[in-house]
């Protein structure tokens, strides 16, 4: 029998009615044996505040009250809240303890422990809801299977161990029970809780699909598929019925928030088809992402990644250019920093780095820049967005790129990356321009 992993995002499990829609989707597909849920919408943001901000006890209480309001309203929506009420309260006690722990601001392990609570609460109640709707289900602790390193906040999964654990602990259950587990969280060698980075539940679903040899992985969210661009940028954006693995991977990497950047990696390794659709309107279908598509157009979609930093590293002695470049890239590698756009000249290297505010990444970026300053003169320019056109064979045909550059000729493109990859053309623009850049490009490439 075929196996499907279904993941439901934050808005899909935001309240009991939304959760019921998801439960129906699970019940209607007998192949769905594993369910991955996010924290209810808003909860992780509150937890991030509790983990990272210096707060008075009054502010802590206010934030916890907001989390409780969301969770208790889901609990009360169950036909019979009693079976999970005690467990939910236990998790809320843990939340209170961690939030007022005197080391919370300095201990990444405690931060991840707090962040994990949103998914642990929603999965508890989703499993119970399925049971109360007559479907055999159990809550399963993802930390037993999603083994990672201890890079808290951005932990790296151990694919081999995950496969072993899934085979041993999940597979035997699947014939009789739907396992409802948490996205986003895992555990390290010492069994400390870790997290996979914001939006990481998509990645969990794909990792479990890989580990369990699933046929399909469904990402249920608040839009009816992957669109030509973020529908919040332009109402002209339209859903795409199909995408290739490469196109989806590029879109995820370059900012299409609908998929966590790493989601496609496990899917590609095991050739697992991925579906993206709306849990509110499942009847409207969605996007199927597969190895090959019927049609591979030059232009498929536009993405945007905000909060990019342009770093220019300059040395008067570029005469030793190769040694200098090597030093620069060594520093980047030491901080595990991946760079999207790079240009070099006789005396300088410019590169863009992703800098989501309040993230682990932003802290690492600061350390990287300090190290670069040791070997050179460094200028840091903020306030940029990276706009990417995703498509196919983009540098193999005449006119494909010039059409893009003509469309945006009125805007100042600060840095352009073209030619390294047939699936994308990226450029850096001032953040105040990026919405217009995308609208103009969308009109030219997709609305005519
Ligand atoms: P979830 O909580 O279900 O994981 P997310 O908020 O992470 O949902 O992702 C869904 C959102 O991604 C959409 O509401 C949409 O605004 C945004 N998005 C960005 N780019 C795209 C795109 N190309 N297609 C569809 N949605 C996109
Ligand atoms: N709850 C986590 C977040 O908000 C993970 C996820 O939703 O995918 O980032
Ligand atoms: Mg998401």
XYZ file of C-alpha atoms and ligand atoms in Angstrom:
485
model
C 0.000 0.000 0.000
C 1.226 3.488 -0.759
C 2.402 5.803 2.026
C 1.753 9.513 2.350
C 3.109 11.990 4.903
C 0.803 14.997 5.489
C 2.105 18.210 7.033
C -0.192 20.949 8.340
C 1.200 24.441 8.891
C 0.473 27.014 11.585
C -2.691 28.553 10.145
C -4.029 25.071 9.329
C -3.925 24.165 13.040
C -4.611 27.649 14.421
C -7.974 26.714 15.960
C -10.290 23.764 16.343
C -12.265 24.387 13.136
C -9.082 24.628 11.078
C -7.839 21.448 12.768
C -11.064 19.642 11.874
C -10.522 20.488 8.192
C -7.073 18.914 8.486
C -8.412 15.853 10.281
C -10.890 15.297 7.425
C -8.047 15.490 4.901
C -6.197 12.807 6.883
C -9.250 10.577 7.240
C -10.126 10.860 3.538
C -6.772 9.467 2.409
C -6.046 5.984 3.743
C -2.432 6.312 2.558
C -1.788 9.074 5.103
C -0.167 7.269 8.032
C 2.062 10.040 9.380
C 0.900 13.559 10.185
C 3.367 16.363 10.913
C 2.009 19.492 12.557
C 3.343 22.971 13.180
C 2.627 25.049 16.241
C -0.713 26.895 16.079
C -0.232 30.198 14.198
C 1.391 32.868 16.348
C 2.587 30.553 19.111
C 6.198 30.161 17.911
C 6.521 33.947 17.617
C 5.531 34.305 21.280
C 7.981 31.565 22.232
C 10.761 33.310 20.289
C 10.075 36.459 22.306
C 10.158 34.521 25.570
C 13.454 32.914 24.583
C 15.265 35.973 23.279
C 14.033 39.165 24.885
C 14.841 40.627 28.237
C 11.404 40.712 29.851
C 9.848 41.692 33.158
C 7.848 39.014 34.933
C 4.712 40.903 33.959
C 5.675 40.737 30.283
C 6.469 37.038 30.637
C 3.032 36.461 32.135
C 1.360 38.388 29.324
C 3.097 36.339 26.639
C 2.321 33.065 28.366
C -1.311 34.153 28.699
C -1.430 34.676 24.912
C -0.089 31.184 24.300
C -2.560 29.741 26.804
C -5.467 31.531 25.163
C -4.701 29.861 21.816
C -4.063 26.423 23.305
C -7.014 26.408 25.710
C -9.374 27.491 22.967
C -8.293 24.425 20.928
C -8.600 22.225 24.009
C -12.121 23.472 24.732
C -13.099 22.764 21.121
C -12.485 19.037 21.544
C -15.663 16.999 22.182
C -13.983 15.717 25.298
C -11.001 17.779 26.505
C -10.247 15.634 29.568
C -7.903 13.029 28.010
C -5.282 15.655 27.057
C -5.920 18.456 29.558
C -3.367 17.186 32.088
C -0.651 16.733 29.434
C -1.288 20.184 28.021
C -0.980 21.658 31.498
C 2.312 19.819 32.001
C 3.685 21.452 28.854
C 2.480 24.849 30.023
C 4.268 24.309 33.352
C 7.463 23.572 31.392
C 6.895 26.759 29.428
C 6.622 28.809 32.615
C 9.759 27.239 34.091
C 11.850 27.758 30.971
C 10.603 31.322 30.413
C 11.674 32.368 33.893
C 14.928 30.376 33.883
C 17.723 32.773 34.731
C 19.959 31.425 31.934
C 17.342 31.534 29.160
C 18.902 34.455 27.292
C 22.322 32.797 27.133
C 21.634 29.107 26.687
C 20.765 28.049 23.134
C 19.721 24.608 24.417
C 17.063 26.167 26.670
C 15.886 28.390 23.839
C 15.259 25.345 21.661
C 13.473 23.617 24.525
C 11.070 26.584 24.725
C 10.626 26.785 20.955
C 9.658 23.107 20.786
C 6.600 23.580 22.982
C 4.280 24.976 20.284
C 4.545 21.851 18.134
C 4.346 19.592 21.177
C 1.058 21.191 22.244
C -0.586 21.231 18.813
C 0.387 17.614 18.021
C -1.016 16.460 21.343
C -4.409 17.942 20.556
C -4.435 16.995 16.882
C -3.856 13.322 17.760
C -6.711 13.470 20.257
C -8.993 15.147 17.723
C -8.371 12.366 15.198
C -9.163 9.747 17.857
C -12.369 11.553 18.796
C -13.339 11.613 15.113
C -13.036 7.829 15.141
C -9.621 7.466 13.472
C -6.925 5.423 15.230
C -4.130 7.886 15.995
C -1.366 8.470 18.527
C 0.887 11.373 19.401
C 4.514 10.536 18.595
C 7.569 12.393 19.906
C 9.552 13.476 16.828
C 12.675 13.908 18.960
C 13.059 10.133 19.108
C 13.522 10.013 15.333
C 14.716 13.403 14.067
C 18.298 13.119 15.347
C 20.464 16.173 14.688
C 23.741 17.810 15.600
C 23.723 20.325 18.456
C 23.692 23.489 16.363
C 20.723 24.815 18.347
C 18.304 26.963 16.374
C 19.515 25.600 13.045
C 20.311 21.964 13.717
C 21.526 19.693 10.927
C 19.670 16.368 10.646
C 21.558 13.070 10.628
C 19.925 11.307 7.685
C 21.313 7.832 8.475
C 20.215 7.867 12.108
C 16.801 9.264 11.209
C 16.254 6.388 8.761
C 17.230 3.839 11.428
C 15.024 5.351 14.111
C 12.030 5.752 11.795
C 12.331 2.139 10.687
C 12.542 0.925 14.274
C 10.050 3.194 16.062
C 7.540 4.394 13.495
C 7.199 1.776 10.769
C 5.816 -1.028 12.968
C 2.997 1.265 14.133
C 1.812 2.519 10.793
C -0.415 -0.401 9.822
C -2.702 0.170 12.792
C -2.222 3.793 13.836
C -1.748 7.211 12.288
C 1.227 8.814 14.024
C 0.802 12.520 14.699
C 4.176 14.107 15.266
C 5.807 17.526 15.608
C 7.476 19.387 12.803
C 10.493 21.631 13.399
C 11.969 19.783 16.395
C 14.575 17.098 16.920
C 17.189 16.042 19.430
C 20.964 15.804 19.564
C 23.234 12.995 20.707
C 22.612 13.855 24.369
C 18.858 13.878 23.693
C 18.676 17.647 24.188
C 15.891 19.253 22.149
C 16.972 21.007 18.951
C 15.122 22.926 16.216
C 15.600 23.010 12.446
C 15.173 26.755 11.842
C 11.995 28.811 11.392
C 9.485 27.208 9.066
C 11.228 23.867 9.630
C 8.103 21.698 9.796
C 8.092 21.309 6.006
C 11.614 19.971 6.290
C 10.563 17.477 8.991
C 7.803 16.157 6.736
C 10.238 15.662 3.864
C 12.816 14.015 6.161
C 10.214 11.559 7.447
C 8.972 10.886 3.913
C 12.550 10.026 2.988
C 13.178 7.903 6.079
C 9.949 5.937 5.668
C 10.236 5.579 1.887
C 6.945 7.370 1.365
C 5.426 7.773 -2.079
C 4.175 11.284 -1.484
C 4.553 14.170 0.931
C 1.755 16.716 1.244
C 2.326 20.252 2.536
C -1.077 21.658 3.560
C -1.032 25.400 4.119
C -3.102 28.566 3.592
C -2.708 28.887 -0.196
C -3.899 26.573 -2.977
C -0.407 25.669 -4.116
C 2.845 27.317 -5.083
C 2.131 30.520 -7.008
C 3.980 32.430 -9.692
C 4.997 34.736 -6.846
C 3.938 35.361 -3.263
C 0.205 36.195 -3.586
C 0.730 38.779 -0.833
C 2.939 40.781 -3.217
C 0.503 40.916 -6.131
C -3.060 39.701 -6.534
C -2.143 38.764 -10.118
C -0.093 35.830 -8.808
C -1.613 32.502 -9.847
C -1.182 28.935 -8.606
C 1.028 26.602 -10.602
C -0.331 23.102 -11.272
C 3.137 21.579 -11.557
C 6.772 22.281 -10.788
C 9.959 20.298 -11.237
C 12.155 19.405 -8.272
C 14.784 21.877 -9.470
C 12.334 24.730 -9.830
C 10.791 24.099 -6.416
C 14.219 23.812 -4.778
C 15.280 27.137 -6.310
C 12.054 28.794 -5.195
C 12.423 27.478 -1.649
C 16.077 28.518 -1.427
C 15.408 31.988 -2.783
C 12.577 32.927 -0.474
C 9.224 31.360 -1.455
C 8.163 30.981 2.158
C 5.568 28.350 1.281
C 8.406 25.767 1.412
C 11.253 25.777 3.947
C 14.533 26.129 1.984
C 15.654 22.544 2.649
C 12.318 20.813 1.983
C 13.159 19.580 -1.486
C 16.514 18.055 -0.542
C 15.186 14.781 0.931
C 12.426 14.623 -1.695
C 14.985 14.809 -4.496
C 17.218 12.168 -2.876
C 14.360 9.674 -2.808
C 12.327 10.906 -5.779
C 9.255 11.581 -3.627
C 6.480 13.659 -5.165
C 5.494 16.675 -3.082
C 2.043 18.263 -3.093
C 1.228 21.778 -1.852
C -2.407 22.727 -1.221
C -4.819 24.578 1.045
C -6.208 22.761 4.085
C -9.205 25.090 3.995
C -9.998 24.359 0.351
C -8.591 20.910 -0.456
C -11.111 20.522 -3.276
C -9.304 23.258 -5.219
C -6.295 21.005 -5.800
C -2.780 22.354 -5.643
C 0.745 22.097 -6.993
C 2.427 18.775 -7.706
C 6.203 18.875 -7.549
C 7.908 15.993 -9.327
C 11.173 15.045 -10.956
C 9.966 15.978 -14.417
C 7.182 18.201 -15.663
C 5.268 18.118 -18.924
C 6.273 21.659 -19.627
C 9.468 23.453 -18.555
C 9.061 27.143 -19.419
C 11.870 29.686 -19.431
C 10.131 31.674 -16.697
C 8.267 29.889 -13.929
C 8.095 32.102 -10.863
C 9.496 35.081 -8.964
C 10.749 34.976 -5.415
C 11.993 37.490 -2.900
C 14.291 37.141 0.061
C 14.248 40.106 2.393
C 16.890 41.369 4.810
C 19.942 40.813 2.659
C 23.224 42.382 3.602
C 25.786 43.437 1.053
C 29.307 43.039 2.363
C 32.241 44.464 0.457
C 35.675 43.304 1.453
C 38.478 45.428 0.151
C 42.195 45.076 0.378
C 44.781 47.362 -1.135
C 46.955 44.373 -1.788
C 44.725 42.473 -4.179
C 47.957 41.790 -5.942
C 47.830 38.655 -3.850
C 44.327 38.171 -5.129
C 44.183 34.414 -5.023
C 45.489 34.203 -1.461
C 43.091 36.936 -0.384
C 40.054 35.291 -1.957
C 41.033 32.054 -0.305
C 41.209 33.786 3.084
C 37.805 35.400 2.586
C 36.170 32.130 1.634
C 37.889 30.313 4.489
C 36.341 32.742 6.956
C 32.929 32.234 5.374
C 33.370 28.469 5.509
C 34.455 28.587 9.170
C 31.160 30.237 10.008
C 29.263 27.854 7.781
C 28.006 30.800 5.783
C 26.594 30.299 2.349
C 26.853 33.187 -0.028
C 24.389 33.826 -2.831
C 25.857 36.516 -5.004
C 29.527 37.267 -5.363
C 31.362 39.703 -7.569
C 35.063 40.348 -7.577
C 37.167 43.175 -8.908
C 40.841 43.982 -8.808
C 40.673 45.192 -5.220
C 37.398 44.051 -3.760
C 34.941 41.222 -3.297
C 31.239 41.952 -2.787
C 28.918 39.314 -1.501
C 25.381 39.088 -0.202
C 24.418 37.250 2.926
C 21.040 36.292 4.251
C 20.350 38.093 7.521
C 16.909 37.347 8.950
C 16.565 39.547 12.056
C 16.663 37.869 15.496
C 17.896 34.658 13.967
C 20.813 32.459 14.832
C 22.040 33.304 11.336
C 22.122 37.041 12.086
C 24.351 36.421 15.122
C 26.734 34.264 13.095
C 26.866 36.904 10.376
C 28.087 39.462 12.909
C 30.905 37.139 13.949
C 31.831 36.558 10.302
C 32.054 40.271 9.608
C 34.314 40.744 12.648
C 36.661 38.086 11.285
C 36.674 39.655 7.812
C 37.649 42.977 9.374
C 40.824 41.341 10.670
C 42.132 40.848 7.139
C 40.620 43.738 5.197
C 38.545 46.873 4.989
C 34.882 45.898 5.231
C 31.772 47.877 4.254
C 28.373 46.599 5.255
C 25.254 47.865 3.475
C 21.819 46.861 4.721
C 18.310 47.348 3.387
C 18.408 45.096 0.341
C 16.116 42.407 -1.001
C 17.135 39.608 -3.325
C 14.739 39.089 -6.234
C 15.023 35.866 -8.215
C 13.484 34.748 -11.478
C 13.165 30.965 -11.401
C 12.870 29.017 -14.634
C 14.646 26.730 -17.076
C 17.489 26.966 -19.602
C 17.688 30.647 -18.841
C 21.058 31.232 -20.393
C 20.759 28.930 -23.354
C 18.483 31.014 -25.543
C 18.847 34.504 -26.939
C 16.567 37.107 -25.420
C 15.581 35.192 -22.281
C 17.650 37.313 -19.912
C 17.388 40.558 -21.875
C 13.608 40.401 -21.528
C 14.072 40.360 -17.755
C 16.591 43.187 -17.717
C 14.500 45.313 -20.076
C 11.477 44.928 -17.826
C 13.356 46.249 -14.800
C 15.507 48.799 -16.592
C 14.111 51.645 -14.489
C 15.401 50.154 -11.265
C 18.882 50.197 -9.862
C 20.123 46.610 -9.691
C 22.927 46.605 -7.175
C 24.352 43.162 -7.930
C 23.379 40.562 -10.497
C 23.955 36.842 -10.499
C 23.442 35.314 -13.865
C 24.758 32.263 -15.590
C 25.936 30.102 -12.720
C 22.732 28.086 -12.738
C 20.273 27.544 -15.623
C 17.325 27.763 -13.216
C 17.752 31.259 -11.841
C 18.684 34.858 -12.394
C 18.990 36.857 -9.169
C 19.576 40.486 -8.396
C 19.803 42.700 -5.380
C 17.543 45.751 -5.155
C 16.802 48.340 -2.464
C 14.088 46.958 -0.210
C 11.720 49.831 -1.018
C 11.873 48.849 -4.718
C 11.394 45.105 -4.472
C 7.588 45.012 -4.514
C 7.489 47.168 -7.653
C 10.281 45.165 -9.274
C 8.291 41.979 -8.750
C 5.035 43.533 -9.967
C 6.673 44.839 -13.140
C 8.397 41.535 -13.838
C 5.255 39.570 -13.082
C 3.297 41.639 -15.536
C 5.894 41.251 -18.262
C 6.636 37.551 -17.794
C 3.320 36.100 -16.640
C 0.431 38.386 -17.474
C 0.780 38.825 -21.217
P 2.551 27.413 6.930
O 2.295 28.040 8.251
O 1.412 26.591 6.423
O 3.864 26.701 6.868
P 3.720 29.693 5.569
O 3.235 31.016 6.040
O 5.047 29.235 6.050
O 2.579 28.614 5.899
O 3.722 29.644 3.979
C 2.576 30.030 3.260
C 2.724 31.452 2.780
O 3.841 31.517 1.893
C 1.591 31.975 1.952
O 0.558 32.501 2.748
C 2.240 33.017 1.061
O 2.029 34.319 1.516
C 3.725 32.719 1.178
N 4.372 32.558 -0.146
C 5.543 33.114 -0.519
N 5.838 32.813 -1.773
C 4.850 32.018 -2.235
C 4.584 31.381 -3.484
N 5.422 31.481 -4.525
N 3.462 30.647 -3.586
C 2.606 30.523 -2.554
N 2.796 31.106 -1.360
C 3.900 31.848 -1.192
N 6.460 26.598 14.257
C 7.714 26.819 13.570
C 7.777 28.243 13.046
O 6.837 29.004 13.231
C 7.954 25.834 12.464
C 6.935 25.815 11.361
O 5.830 26.353 11.506
O 7.232 25.238 10.311
O 8.777 28.626 12.517
Mg 5.848 27.414 6.649
